[in-house]
Amino acid sequence: MHSNSKNIPPKLGRKRGNNKISIDKNVISKDTENNQYKIQKAPSKEVEKKISKVGRISSITTKVEQDNRKKFSSTKNSFSDPSLSNEGTKNTSKNSKRKLEGTKKSIKNIKDKSIRCVPVGNKNKLTNDIIEDELYVCFEDEEHEEGNSNRYEDCSSLSTEEKYDLYYNCLPIKPVKMYGKQVEFYKALQGLKNQKYSIDCTCNKIRNSIVTKIEKKSFGIYSNTKNLFKVFFKKSTGKNLVERCAFWPSKCEYFFYQINGMKGKSYQEQIDNHIIFIKGYGLNNDELKAKMNPKNIIMTKKVYIGTPECLNSGNFLFGFNHPCFFLTDPIEFFFLKTEMNDIIACAYTKLKRNSKYTFIYSHPNAMDLSDSICGFPNISDLARFLEVNFMTYDYSGYGISSGTPSEAALKSNLRTVINYLVEEKNVSVDKIVLFGYSIGASLSAIIAEEYPNLGGLILFGAPASLGTVLKYQLLKSNIKIDDEICDDVFNTVKAISNVNARTLIVQSKVDKMVPHSNGFAIFKNAKNPVPPYLLSDIKHNYMDSSSKALLKIKEFIQYTLKQDPLK
């Protein structure tokens, strides 16, 4: 890492879809004492190529990609009204000119105010003289026109043609207010394109590297064989092939633990009585290192799988399987019991400032709670940037949660988390926003249907249904405009048509796991959507660290949920 960051406590992150510790240096320096982020030297082209190879989700050949583009092109042409084809092009050009003129006027109006404007669409245009506690107006680019954006506030009343045009020619993100420390965070995010921030593991390497590689290869073969057996022969894991293909828990690399004095005291009491130490309570980095490093404390209890006795043990600390890592972010860890009697691991972080909303994050497949804790951004980082309270959890059978994953079990998990916030944290349902990613997005949409007063719904990389994704992966057969989504396993399209909450849909053009056509199918059927956002160059596994995707959520919070920046 950079020499200026030698005092930063180690923070490890696993590459998505991989249980290895990443060796990607010189990306971001994090000042943990002041919660600031600084961009370091960008990775070389060779490193970027390596990252690109690791991040690849499927090995689709160029020919197949071309065929898919042809299919999409023919679908688009067959969908459009032939009588509008020539004139539509001209009108688009006129609209672009009018849009740009309106934009300049809109930005000028903002500049007349005392708040300083900062362009964040291009990282090269971002200035370095950002003051941490000063309020800024950040805009993606100069193509924002207020009137044009307001026209699409009620997307449900649009025709299918208008929805198609809005989805594939999405509106620019509106100007968003944020403080200087959040602008710095955004600048740091811009350095993470299709990669996750991580640093070298500093654990003592005792074992032979060749032996380690052989072990990992052997485990991979064993795991794949086990999964194939589950899919084709173990009917207890699902009623049909689609349901048996749905769940792929990753190898768990974390645990919960407690130290002396924690039991019987609340999280805040533990902080006030100096039993545990976290950031933001007067200690510098060196003091935190000395007091919270697992090497210097005595663990009285380690939990590798949730049990009923964990429910009465209060909160826990987070441990990772690499001794060089320890967490000092203000995140509370505990267990909850679901209606199906599974014990699930949970994490919750609350802002010191009073936020109106609490987000519940449901993670993608083949990941677990540690992916939301160890990497950058983690849930504490997201809570500070979005200015919301944040809660996440592990599905039954994932991480250290007990039970077996199934659609019914996952539904039970999310209902349990919602009930916990309502009953234990006194959060009303209309102040809860469900934020789901991939399979977690489908789950969030299905549960949102059960809560008509829900505050909001955010879907990242949501599949139309698991059957459509499986069909695409096996046959490379994409969704067409008029396709009906018939299978019932995590059917997002069916659920979204009955969701009252304002819904933000974020998808990516280059997503080879869940094609962008899934997002349009969801948007077309959504009951109460806001203008969607289609990312141009972010792969499926990296949407949660995309600067533009998170800026779009920031816009959703300020314009749709009506929460201004917190002082």
Coordinates of C-alpha atoms in Angstrom, one line a residue:
M1 CA 0.0 0.0 0.0
H2 CA 0.9 3.7 -0.2
S3 CA 3.4 4.8 2.4
N4 CA 1.0 7.4 3.8
S5 CA -1.5 4.6 4.7
K6 CA 0.8 2.4 6.7
N7 CA -1.1 3.1 9.9
I8 CA -4.4 2.0 8.4
P9 CA -5.8 -1.2 10.0
P10 CA -6.0 -4.1 7.5
K11 CA -9.2 -4.4 5.6
L12 CA -9.5 -7.5 3.5
G13 CA -12.0 -8.0 0.7
R14 CA -12.8 -11.1 -1.3
K15 CA -13.1 -10.9 -5.0
R16 CA -16.7 -11.6 -6.0
G17 CA -17.5 -15.2 -6.6
N18 CA -14.2 -16.2 -5.1
N19 CA -13.1 -17.2 -1.6
K20 CA -9.5 -15.9 -2.1
I21 CA -8.1 -12.8 -0.5
S22 CA -7.5 -10.2 -3.3
I23 CA -4.1 -8.8 -3.9
D24 CA -5.1 -5.5 -5.5
K25 CA -3.1 -2.6 -4.1
N26 CA -2.8 1.1 -4.7
V27 CA -6.5 1.7 -5.2
I28 CA -7.8 3.6 -2.2
S29 CA -6.3 4.9 1.0
K30 CA -8.8 5.1 3.9
D31 CA -8.2 7.5 6.8
T32 CA -10.2 5.5 9.4
E33 CA -9.9 8.2 12.1
N34 CA -11.6 10.9 10.0
N35 CA -13.6 8.5 7.8
Q36 CA -12.1 10.0 4.6
Y37 CA -11.1 8.2 1.5
K38 CA -8.3 9.2 -0.9
I39 CA -7.6 7.8 -4.3
Q40 CA -4.1 6.4 -4.8
K41 CA -2.2 5.4 -7.9
A42 CA -4.6 3.7 -10.4
P43 CA -3.9 0.0 -11.2
S44 CA -1.8 -0.7 -14.2
K45 CA -3.3 -2.1 -17.5
E46 CA -1.9 -5.5 -16.7
V47 CA -3.7 -5.5 -13.3
E48 CA -6.9 -4.3 -14.9
K49 CA -6.7 -7.2 -17.4
K50 CA -6.2 -9.6 -14.5
I51 CA -9.1 -8.1 -12.6
S52 CA -11.3 -8.3 -15.7
K53 CA -10.5 -12.0 -16.1
V54 CA -11.3 -12.7 -12.5
G55 CA -14.5 -10.7 -12.7
R56 CA -15.8 -12.6 -15.8
I57 CA -18.9 -14.4 -14.9
S58 CA -19.5 -16.5 -18.0
S59 CA -17.3 -17.5 -21.0
I60 CA -19.6 -16.3 -23.7
T61 CA -17.8 -16.2 -27.1
T62 CA -17.7 -13.2 -29.3
K63 CA -20.0 -14.9 -31.8
V64 CA -22.6 -15.6 -29.2
E65 CA -22.5 -11.9 -28.1
Q66 CA -23.0 -10.8 -31.7
D67 CA -25.9 -13.2 -32.1
N68 CA -27.5 -11.8 -28.9
R69 CA -27.0 -8.2 -30.1
K70 CA -28.7 -9.2 -33.4
K71 CA -31.6 -10.8 -31.5
F72 CA -32.0 -7.6 -29.3
S73 CA -31.8 -5.4 -32.4
S74 CA -34.5 -7.4 -34.2
T75 CA -36.7 -7.4 -31.1
K76 CA -36.4 -3.7 -30.8
N77 CA -37.3 -3.2 -34.5
S78 CA -40.3 -5.5 -34.3
F79 CA -41.4 -3.7 -31.2
S80 CA -41.3 -0.2 -32.6
D81 CA -44.0 1.3 -34.7
P82 CA -42.7 1.4 -38.3
S83 CA -44.6 4.5 -39.1
L84 CA -42.6 6.3 -36.4
S85 CA -39.1 5.0 -37.3
N86 CA -37.9 7.9 -39.5
E87 CA -39.6 10.7 -37.6
G88 CA -38.6 9.3 -34.3
T89 CA -35.0 9.8 -35.1
K90 CA -35.5 13.4 -36.0
N91 CA -37.5 14.0 -32.9
T92 CA -34.9 12.4 -30.7
S93 CA -32.3 14.8 -32.2
K94 CA -34.6 17.8 -31.5
N95 CA -35.3 16.6 -28.0
S96 CA -31.5 16.3 -27.3
K97 CA -30.9 19.9 -28.3
R98 CA -33.8 21.1 -26.2
K99 CA -32.6 18.9 -23.4
L100 CA -29.1 20.3 -23.4
E101 CA -30.4 23.9 -23.5
G102 CA -32.7 23.3 -20.6
T103 CA -29.8 21.7 -18.8
K104 CA -27.5 24.6 -19.0
K105 CA -30.3 26.8 -17.7
S106 CA -31.0 24.4 -14.8
I107 CA -27.3 24.3 -13.8
K108 CA -27.1 28.0 -14.1
N109 CA -30.0 28.4 -11.7
I110 CA -28.2 26.2 -9.2
K111 CA -25.0 28.2 -9.5
D112 CA -26.9 31.3 -8.6
K113 CA -27.4 29.8 -5.1
S114 CA -24.8 29.9 -2.4
I115 CA -24.2 26.2 -2.6
R116 CA -21.2 25.2 -4.7
C117 CA -21.7 22.9 -7.7
V118 CA -19.4 20.0 -8.4
P119 CA -19.4 17.9 -11.5
V120 CA -19.1 14.2 -10.5
G121 CA -19.8 12.5 -13.9
N122 CA -16.1 12.6 -14.8
K123 CA -13.5 11.9 -12.1
N124 CA -11.0 14.0 -13.9
K125 CA -13.2 17.1 -13.5
L126 CA -13.5 16.6 -9.7
T127 CA -11.6 19.3 -7.8
N128 CA -9.3 18.6 -4.9
D129 CA -10.3 21.6 -2.7
I130 CA -13.3 19.8 -1.2
I131 CA -14.1 21.0 2.4
E132 CA -15.4 18.1 4.6
D133 CA -18.3 19.9 6.3
E134 CA -19.3 22.1 3.4
L135 CA -22.5 21.4 1.4
Y136 CA -22.2 20.8 -2.3
V137 CA -24.6 20.2 -5.2
C138 CA -23.2 17.3 -7.3
F139 CA -24.4 16.6 -10.8
E140 CA -23.6 13.7 -13.1
D141 CA -23.3 15.8 -16.3
E142 CA -24.8 18.9 -17.9
E143 CA -27.7 17.1 -19.5
H144 CA -30.1 17.6 -16.7
E145 CA -33.4 19.3 -17.4
E146 CA -35.8 19.6 -14.5
G147 CA -38.9 19.7 -16.6
N148 CA -38.0 16.6 -18.6
S149 CA -37.2 14.7 -15.4
N150 CA -40.5 15.7 -13.7
R151 CA -42.4 14.5 -16.7
Y152 CA -41.5 10.9 -15.8
E153 CA -42.3 11.0 -12.1
D154 CA -45.4 8.8 -12.7
C155 CA -43.8 6.1 -14.9
S156 CA -46.8 3.7 -14.3
S157 CA -48.9 5.8 -16.7
L158 CA -46.4 5.5 -19.6
S159 CA -47.1 3.3 -22.6
T160 CA -44.9 0.3 -23.2
E161 CA -43.2 2.2 -26.0
E162 CA -42.4 5.1 -23.7
K163 CA -41.2 2.8 -21.0
Y164 CA -38.9 1.0 -23.5
D165 CA -37.4 4.4 -24.6
L166 CA -37.0 5.6 -21.0
Y167 CA -35.3 2.3 -19.9
Y168 CA -32.8 2.2 -22.7
N169 CA -32.3 5.9 -22.9
C170 CA -32.4 6.6 -19.2
L171 CA -32.4 10.1 -17.8
P172 CA -29.2 11.6 -16.3
I173 CA -29.1 11.6 -12.5
K174 CA -30.5 14.8 -11.0
P175 CA -28.3 17.2 -9.1
V176 CA -27.8 15.7 -5.6
K177 CA -26.8 17.6 -2.4
M178 CA -24.0 16.1 -0.3
Y179 CA -21.4 17.2 2.1
G180 CA -17.7 17.3 1.3
K181 CA -16.9 14.0 3.1
Q182 CA -19.5 12.3 1.0
V183 CA -18.0 13.9 -2.2
E184 CA -14.6 12.4 -1.1
F185 CA -16.2 9.0 -0.7
Y186 CA -17.7 9.3 -4.1
K187 CA -14.3 10.2 -5.6
A188 CA -13.0 7.0 -4.0
L189 CA -15.8 4.9 -5.5
Q190 CA -14.9 6.2 -9.0
G191 CA -11.6 4.4 -8.7
L192 CA -13.4 1.1 -8.3
K193 CA -14.7 0.0 -11.7
N194 CA -15.5 -3.7 -11.8
Q195 CA -13.3 -4.4 -8.8
K196 CA -13.3 -4.4 -5.0
Y197 CA -11.0 -2.6 -2.8
S198 CA -8.7 -4.8 -0.8
I199 CA -5.2 -5.0 0.6
D200 CA -2.5 -7.7 0.9
C201 CA -3.1 -10.3 3.6
T202 CA -0.4 -9.9 6.2
C203 CA -0.9 -13.3 7.9
N204 CA 2.2 -15.3 8.4
K205 CA 2.4 -17.8 5.5
I206 CA 3.5 -21.0 7.1
R207 CA 2.1 -23.6 4.7
N208 CA 3.6 -24.4 1.3
S209 CA 1.9 -22.4 -1.5
I210 CA 1.8 -25.5 -3.8
V211 CA 0.0 -27.5 -1.1
T212 CA -2.5 -24.7 -0.6
K213 CA -3.2 -24.5 -4.4
I214 CA -3.8 -28.2 -4.6
E215 CA -6.1 -28.1 -1.6
K216 CA -8.1 -25.3 -3.1
K217 CA -8.3 -27.1 -6.5
S218 CA -9.4 -30.3 -4.8
F219 CA -12.1 -28.4 -2.8
G220 CA -13.4 -26.8 -6.0
I221 CA -13.8 -30.2 -7.7
Y222 CA -15.5 -31.6 -4.6
S223 CA -17.8 -28.6 -4.3
N224 CA -18.8 -28.8 -8.0
T225 CA -19.5 -32.5 -7.8
K226 CA -21.5 -32.0 -4.6
N227 CA -23.6 -29.2 -6.3
L228 CA -24.2 -31.3 -9.4
F229 CA -25.5 -34.2 -7.3
K230 CA -27.7 -31.7 -5.4
V231 CA -29.2 -30.3 -8.6
F232 CA -29.9 -33.6 -10.4
F233 CA -30.6 -36.1 -7.6
K234 CA -31.3 -34.4 -4.2
K235 CA -35.0 -33.6 -4.6
S236 CA -35.3 -32.5 -0.9
T237 CA -33.5 -29.2 -1.9
G238 CA -36.2 -28.2 -4.3
K239 CA -39.3 -29.3 -6.1
N240 CA -37.8 -28.9 -9.6
L241 CA -34.5 -28.2 -11.4
V242 CA -34.9 -24.4 -11.2
E243 CA -35.5 -24.4 -7.5
R244 CA -32.5 -26.8 -6.9
C245 CA -30.3 -24.5 -9.0
A246 CA -31.3 -21.4 -7.0
F247 CA -29.1 -21.5 -4.0
W248 CA -25.3 -21.5 -3.9
P249 CA -23.9 -20.7 -0.4
S250 CA -20.2 -19.8 -0.5
K251 CA -17.6 -21.2 1.9
C252 CA -18.0 -19.4 5.2
E253 CA -14.9 -17.4 6.3
Y254 CA -16.2 -15.5 9.3
F255 CA -17.5 -16.1 12.8
F256 CA -19.0 -14.1 15.7
Y257 CA -17.3 -13.9 19.1
Q258 CA -17.7 -12.3 22.5
I259 CA -15.2 -11.0 25.1
N260 CA -15.5 -10.6 28.9
G261 CA -18.2 -8.2 30.0
M262 CA -20.3 -8.1 26.8
K263 CA -23.0 -10.5 27.9
G264 CA -26.0 -8.9 29.6
K265 CA -25.2 -5.4 28.4
S266 CA -26.6 -3.5 25.4
Y267 CA -24.3 -2.4 22.5
Q268 CA -24.3 1.2 23.7
E269 CA -23.6 0.1 27.3
Q270 CA -20.6 -1.9 26.1
I271 CA -19.3 1.2 24.4
D272 CA -20.0 3.5 27.3
N273 CA -18.4 1.1 29.8
H274 CA -15.3 0.7 27.6
I275 CA -15.8 -3.0 27.1
I276 CA -15.6 -2.6 23.4
F277 CA -14.0 0.2 21.3
I278 CA -15.1 1.4 17.9
K279 CA -14.5 4.4 15.6
G280 CA -15.9 7.7 16.4
Y281 CA -15.7 7.5 20.2
G282 CA -12.5 9.4 20.9
L283 CA -9.8 6.8 20.2
N284 CA -7.2 7.1 17.4
N285 CA -6.2 4.3 15.1
D286 CA -3.2 3.1 17.2
E287 CA -5.4 2.9 20.3
L288 CA -8.1 1.0 18.5
K289 CA -5.5 -1.4 17.2
A290 CA -4.1 -2.0 20.6
K291 CA -7.5 -2.5 22.3
M292 CA -9.5 -4.4 19.6
N293 CA -6.9 -6.5 17.9
P294 CA -8.0 -10.2 18.5
K295 CA -4.3 -11.0 19.4
N296 CA -4.7 -8.7 22.4
I297 CA -8.1 -9.8 23.7
I298 CA -9.5 -12.9 25.2
M299 CA -12.4 -14.4 23.4
T300 CA -14.9 -16.0 25.7
K301 CA -17.2 -17.4 23.0
K302 CA -16.8 -18.2 19.3
V303 CA -19.9 -19.0 17.1
Y304 CA -19.5 -20.8 13.8
I305 CA -23.1 -21.7 13.4
G306 CA -26.2 -20.0 15.0
T307 CA -27.9 -21.9 17.8
P308 CA -30.9 -21.1 20.1
E309 CA -28.6 -20.1 23.0
C310 CA -27.0 -17.4 20.8
L311 CA -30.4 -15.6 20.9
N312 CA -30.0 -14.7 24.6
S313 CA -26.4 -13.8 24.4
G314 CA -26.8 -10.2 23.3
N315 CA -24.6 -8.8 20.6
F316 CA -21.3 -10.1 19.2
L317 CA -18.1 -8.9 17.5
F318 CA -17.2 -9.9 14.0
G319 CA -14.2 -12.2 13.4
F320 CA -12.6 -13.2 10.1
N321 CA -10.6 -16.3 9.3
H322 CA -7.5 -14.2 8.7
P323 CA -5.9 -13.0 12.0
C324 CA -4.6 -9.9 10.4
F325 CA -8.1 -8.5 10.0
F326 CA -10.3 -7.0 12.8
L327 CA -13.2 -4.7 12.5
T328 CA -13.7 -1.4 14.4
D329 CA -16.6 0.1 12.4
P330 CA -19.7 0.9 14.5
I331 CA -21.6 -2.2 13.5
E332 CA -23.7 -4.4 15.9
F333 CA -23.9 -8.1 15.3
F334 CA -26.5 -10.5 16.7
F335 CA -28.8 -13.4 15.9
L336 CA -32.5 -13.6 15.2
K337 CA -34.9 -16.6 15.2
T338 CA -37.2 -16.9 12.1
E339 CA -40.7 -18.3 12.0
M340 CA -39.2 -21.5 10.5
N341 CA -36.9 -21.8 13.6
D342 CA -33.7 -21.0 11.8
I343 CA -31.1 -18.8 13.6
I344 CA -29.8 -16.2 11.2
A345 CA -26.8 -13.8 11.6
C346 CA -27.5 -10.1 11.4
A347 CA -25.6 -6.8 11.3
Y348 CA -27.0 -3.3 12.1
T349 CA -25.4 0.1 12.0
K350 CA -27.1 3.3 13.1
L351 CA -26.1 6.8 12.3
K352 CA -25.4 9.2 15.2
R353 CA -27.5 11.7 13.3
N354 CA -31.3 11.0 13.1
S355 CA -32.0 9.5 9.7
K356 CA -35.6 9.1 8.5
Y357 CA -35.0 5.7 6.8
T358 CA -33.6 2.3 7.5
F359 CA -32.4 0.2 4.6
I360 CA -32.6 -3.7 4.8
Y361 CA -30.0 -5.1 2.4
S362 CA -30.5 -8.6 1.0
H363 CA -27.3 -9.9 -0.6
P364 CA -26.7 -11.8 -3.9
N365 CA -26.2 -15.5 -4.3
A366 CA -22.8 -17.2 -3.5
M367 CA -22.0 -14.4 -1.0
D368 CA -22.6 -14.0 2.7
L369 CA -22.5 -11.4 5.5
S370 CA -18.7 -11.0 5.3
D371 CA -18.9 -9.5 1.8
S372 CA -20.9 -6.6 3.3
I373 CA -18.4 -6.2 6.2
C374 CA -14.9 -6.8 5.0
G375 CA -14.8 -5.0 1.7
F376 CA -15.1 -1.4 0.6
P377 CA -17.7 -0.1 0.8
N378 CA -19.1 -2.0 3.7
I379 CA -22.5 -1.3 5.3
S380 CA -21.1 1.4 7.6
D381 CA -19.6 3.2 4.6
L382 CA -22.9 3.0 2.8
A383 CA -24.8 4.2 5.8
R384 CA -22.7 7.4 6.1
F385 CA -22.8 8.1 2.3
L386 CA -26.5 7.5 1.9
E387 CA -27.3 8.9 5.3
V388 CA -29.6 6.0 6.4
N389 CA -29.5 3.4 9.0
F390 CA -28.5 0.0 7.5
M391 CA -29.2 -3.6 8.3
T392 CA -28.2 -6.8 6.6
Y393 CA -28.3 -10.5 7.4
D394 CA -27.4 -14.0 6.1
Y395 CA -29.9 -16.3 4.6
S396 CA -30.7 -19.6 6.2
G397 CA -27.9 -22.0 5.3
Y398 CA -25.5 -19.1 4.3
G399 CA -22.6 -18.0 6.4
I400 CA -23.1 -18.9 10.1
S401 CA -26.9 -18.9 9.8
S402 CA -28.6 -22.3 10.5
G403 CA -31.1 -24.0 8.3
T404 CA -31.4 -24.9 4.7
P405 CA -32.0 -22.3 2.0
S406 CA -35.3 -22.3 0.1
E407 CA -37.6 -19.7 -1.2
A408 CA -39.9 -20.1 1.9
A409 CA -36.9 -19.9 4.2
L410 CA -35.6 -16.7 2.6
K411 CA -39.0 -15.1 2.8
S412 CA -39.1 -16.0 6.5
N413 CA -35.7 -14.4 7.0
L414 CA -36.7 -11.1 5.5
R415 CA -40.0 -11.0 7.4
T416 CA -38.1 -11.6 10.6
V417 CA -35.7 -8.7 10.0
I418 CA -38.6 -6.3 9.2
N419 CA -40.4 -7.4 12.4
Y420 CA -37.2 -6.9 14.4
L421 CA -36.9 -3.3 13.2
V422 CA -40.5 -2.6 13.9
E423 CA -40.7 -4.2 17.3
E424 CA -37.2 -3.7 18.7
K425 CA -35.9 -0.5 17.0
N426 CA -39.3 1.2 16.8
V427 CA -39.0 1.8 13.0
S428 CA -42.3 2.2 11.3
V429 CA -42.8 0.2 8.0
D430 CA -43.2 3.4 6.0
K431 CA -39.6 4.3 7.0
I432 CA -38.2 0.9 5.9
V433 CA -36.6 0.6 2.4
L434 CA -35.9 -2.9 1.0
F435 CA -32.6 -2.9 -0.9
G436 CA -32.0 -6.2 -2.8
Y437 CA -29.2 -7.3 -5.1
S438 CA -29.6 -10.2 -7.6
I439 CA -31.5 -13.0 -5.9
G440 CA -31.9 -10.6 -2.9
A441 CA -33.7 -8.2 -5.3
S442 CA -36.3 -10.9 -6.2
L443 CA -36.7 -11.7 -2.5
S444 CA -37.2 -8.0 -1.7
A445 CA -39.8 -7.5 -4.4
I446 CA -41.8 -10.6 -3.3
I447 CA -41.8 -9.5 0.4
A448 CA -42.6 -5.8 -0.6
E449 CA -45.8 -7.1 -2.0
E450 CA -46.9 -8.0 1.6
Y451 CA -46.2 -4.5 3.0
P452 CA -48.4 -1.9 1.2
N453 CA -47.1 0.9 3.4
L454 CA -43.4 0.1 2.8
G455 CA -41.1 3.2 2.4
G456 CA -39.4 2.1 -0.8
L457 CA -37.9 -0.6 -2.8
I458 CA -34.5 -0.7 -4.6
L459 CA -33.6 -3.5 -7.0
F460 CA -30.0 -4.1 -8.2
G461 CA -29.5 -6.7 -11.0
A462 CA -32.9 -8.3 -10.4
P463 CA -33.8 -11.4 -12.4
A464 CA -37.3 -11.5 -13.9
S465 CA -37.4 -14.9 -12.4
L466 CA -34.8 -17.6 -11.7
G467 CA -36.1 -19.7 -14.5
T468 CA -35.4 -17.0 -17.1
V469 CA -31.8 -16.6 -15.8
L470 CA -31.2 -20.4 -15.9
K471 CA -32.7 -20.5 -19.4
Y472 CA -30.3 -17.7 -20.5
Q473 CA -27.3 -19.3 -18.9
L474 CA -27.9 -22.7 -20.5
L475 CA -29.4 -21.8 -23.9
K476 CA -28.4 -18.1 -24.3
S477 CA -32.1 -17.4 -24.9
N478 CA -32.9 -13.8 -23.8
I479 CA -36.3 -12.4 -22.8
K480 CA -38.3 -10.8 -25.7
I481 CA -40.6 -7.9 -25.4
D482 CA -43.8 -10.0 -25.3
D483 CA -42.5 -12.9 -23.2
E484 CA -44.6 -14.0 -20.3
I485 CA -42.6 -15.0 -17.2
C486 CA -44.4 -18.2 -16.2
D487 CA -42.2 -20.0 -13.7
D488 CA -43.0 -19.3 -10.0
V489 CA -39.5 -19.5 -8.5
F490 CA -38.6 -16.0 -7.3
N491 CA -40.9 -14.5 -9.9
T492 CA -40.0 -10.8 -9.6
V493 CA -42.2 -9.7 -12.6
K494 CA -45.3 -11.2 -11.0
A495 CA -44.6 -9.7 -7.6
I496 CA -43.6 -6.2 -8.7
S497 CA -47.0 -5.6 -10.3
N498 CA -48.6 -5.6 -6.8
V499 CA -45.9 -3.5 -5.0
N500 CA -47.2 -0.1 -3.8
A501 CA -43.9 1.2 -2.7
R502 CA -41.9 3.5 -5.0
T503 CA -39.5 1.3 -6.9
L504 CA -36.0 2.0 -8.2
I505 CA -34.6 -0.5 -10.8
V506 CA -30.9 -0.5 -11.6
Q507 CA -29.5 -2.8 -14.2
S508 CA -26.5 -3.1 -16.4
K509 CA -26.0 -3.4 -20.2
V510 CA -23.0 -5.7 -19.8
D511 CA -24.5 -8.0 -17.2
K512 CA -23.9 -11.5 -18.5
M513 CA -25.5 -13.2 -15.4
V514 CA -28.8 -11.3 -15.5
P515 CA -29.3 -9.7 -18.9
H516 CA -30.6 -6.1 -19.1
S517 CA -33.9 -7.4 -20.7
N518 CA -34.8 -8.7 -17.2
G519 CA -34.8 -5.2 -15.9
F520 CA -37.1 -4.0 -18.6
A521 CA -39.5 -6.8 -18.0
I522 CA -39.6 -5.8 -14.3
F523 CA -39.9 -2.1 -15.1
K524 CA -42.7 -2.7 -17.7
N525 CA -44.8 -4.5 -15.1
A526 CA -43.9 -2.4 -12.0
K527 CA -46.9 -0.8 -10.3
N528 CA -45.1 2.3 -8.9
P529 CA -41.7 2.7 -10.5
V530 CA -39.4 5.8 -10.7
P531 CA -37.3 6.3 -13.8
P532 CA -34.8 3.4 -13.9
Y533 CA -31.1 3.5 -14.4
L534 CA -29.2 1.3 -16.9
L535 CA -25.4 1.2 -16.2
S536 CA -23.3 1.0 -19.3
D537 CA -20.1 -0.8 -18.2
I538 CA -20.6 -2.5 -14.8
K539 CA -20.6 -6.3 -14.5
H540 CA -23.1 -8.1 -12.4
N541 CA -20.9 -8.7 -9.4
Y542 CA -19.8 -5.1 -9.0
M543 CA -23.0 -3.1 -9.0
D544 CA -22.9 -2.4 -5.3
S545 CA -19.6 -0.6 -5.6
S546 CA -20.6 1.4 -8.7
S547 CA -20.3 5.1 -8.1
K548 CA -23.2 5.9 -10.5
A549 CA -25.5 3.2 -9.0
L550 CA -25.0 4.6 -5.5
L551 CA -25.4 8.2 -6.7
K552 CA -28.7 7.0 -8.2
I553 CA -29.8 5.7 -4.8
K554 CA -28.8 9.1 -3.3
E555 CA -31.1 10.8 -5.9
F556 CA -33.9 8.4 -4.9
I557 CA -33.5 9.3 -1.3
Q558 CA -33.5 13.0 -1.8
Y559 CA -36.1 13.3 -4.6
T560 CA -38.5 10.4 -4.0
L561 CA -38.1 9.7 -0.3
K562 CA -37.8 13.5 0.4
Q563 CA -34.8 13.3 2.8
D564 CA -32.4 16.2 2.7
P565 CA -28.7 15.9 3.7
L566 CA -28.4 15.4 7.5
K567 CA -26.5 18.1 9.4

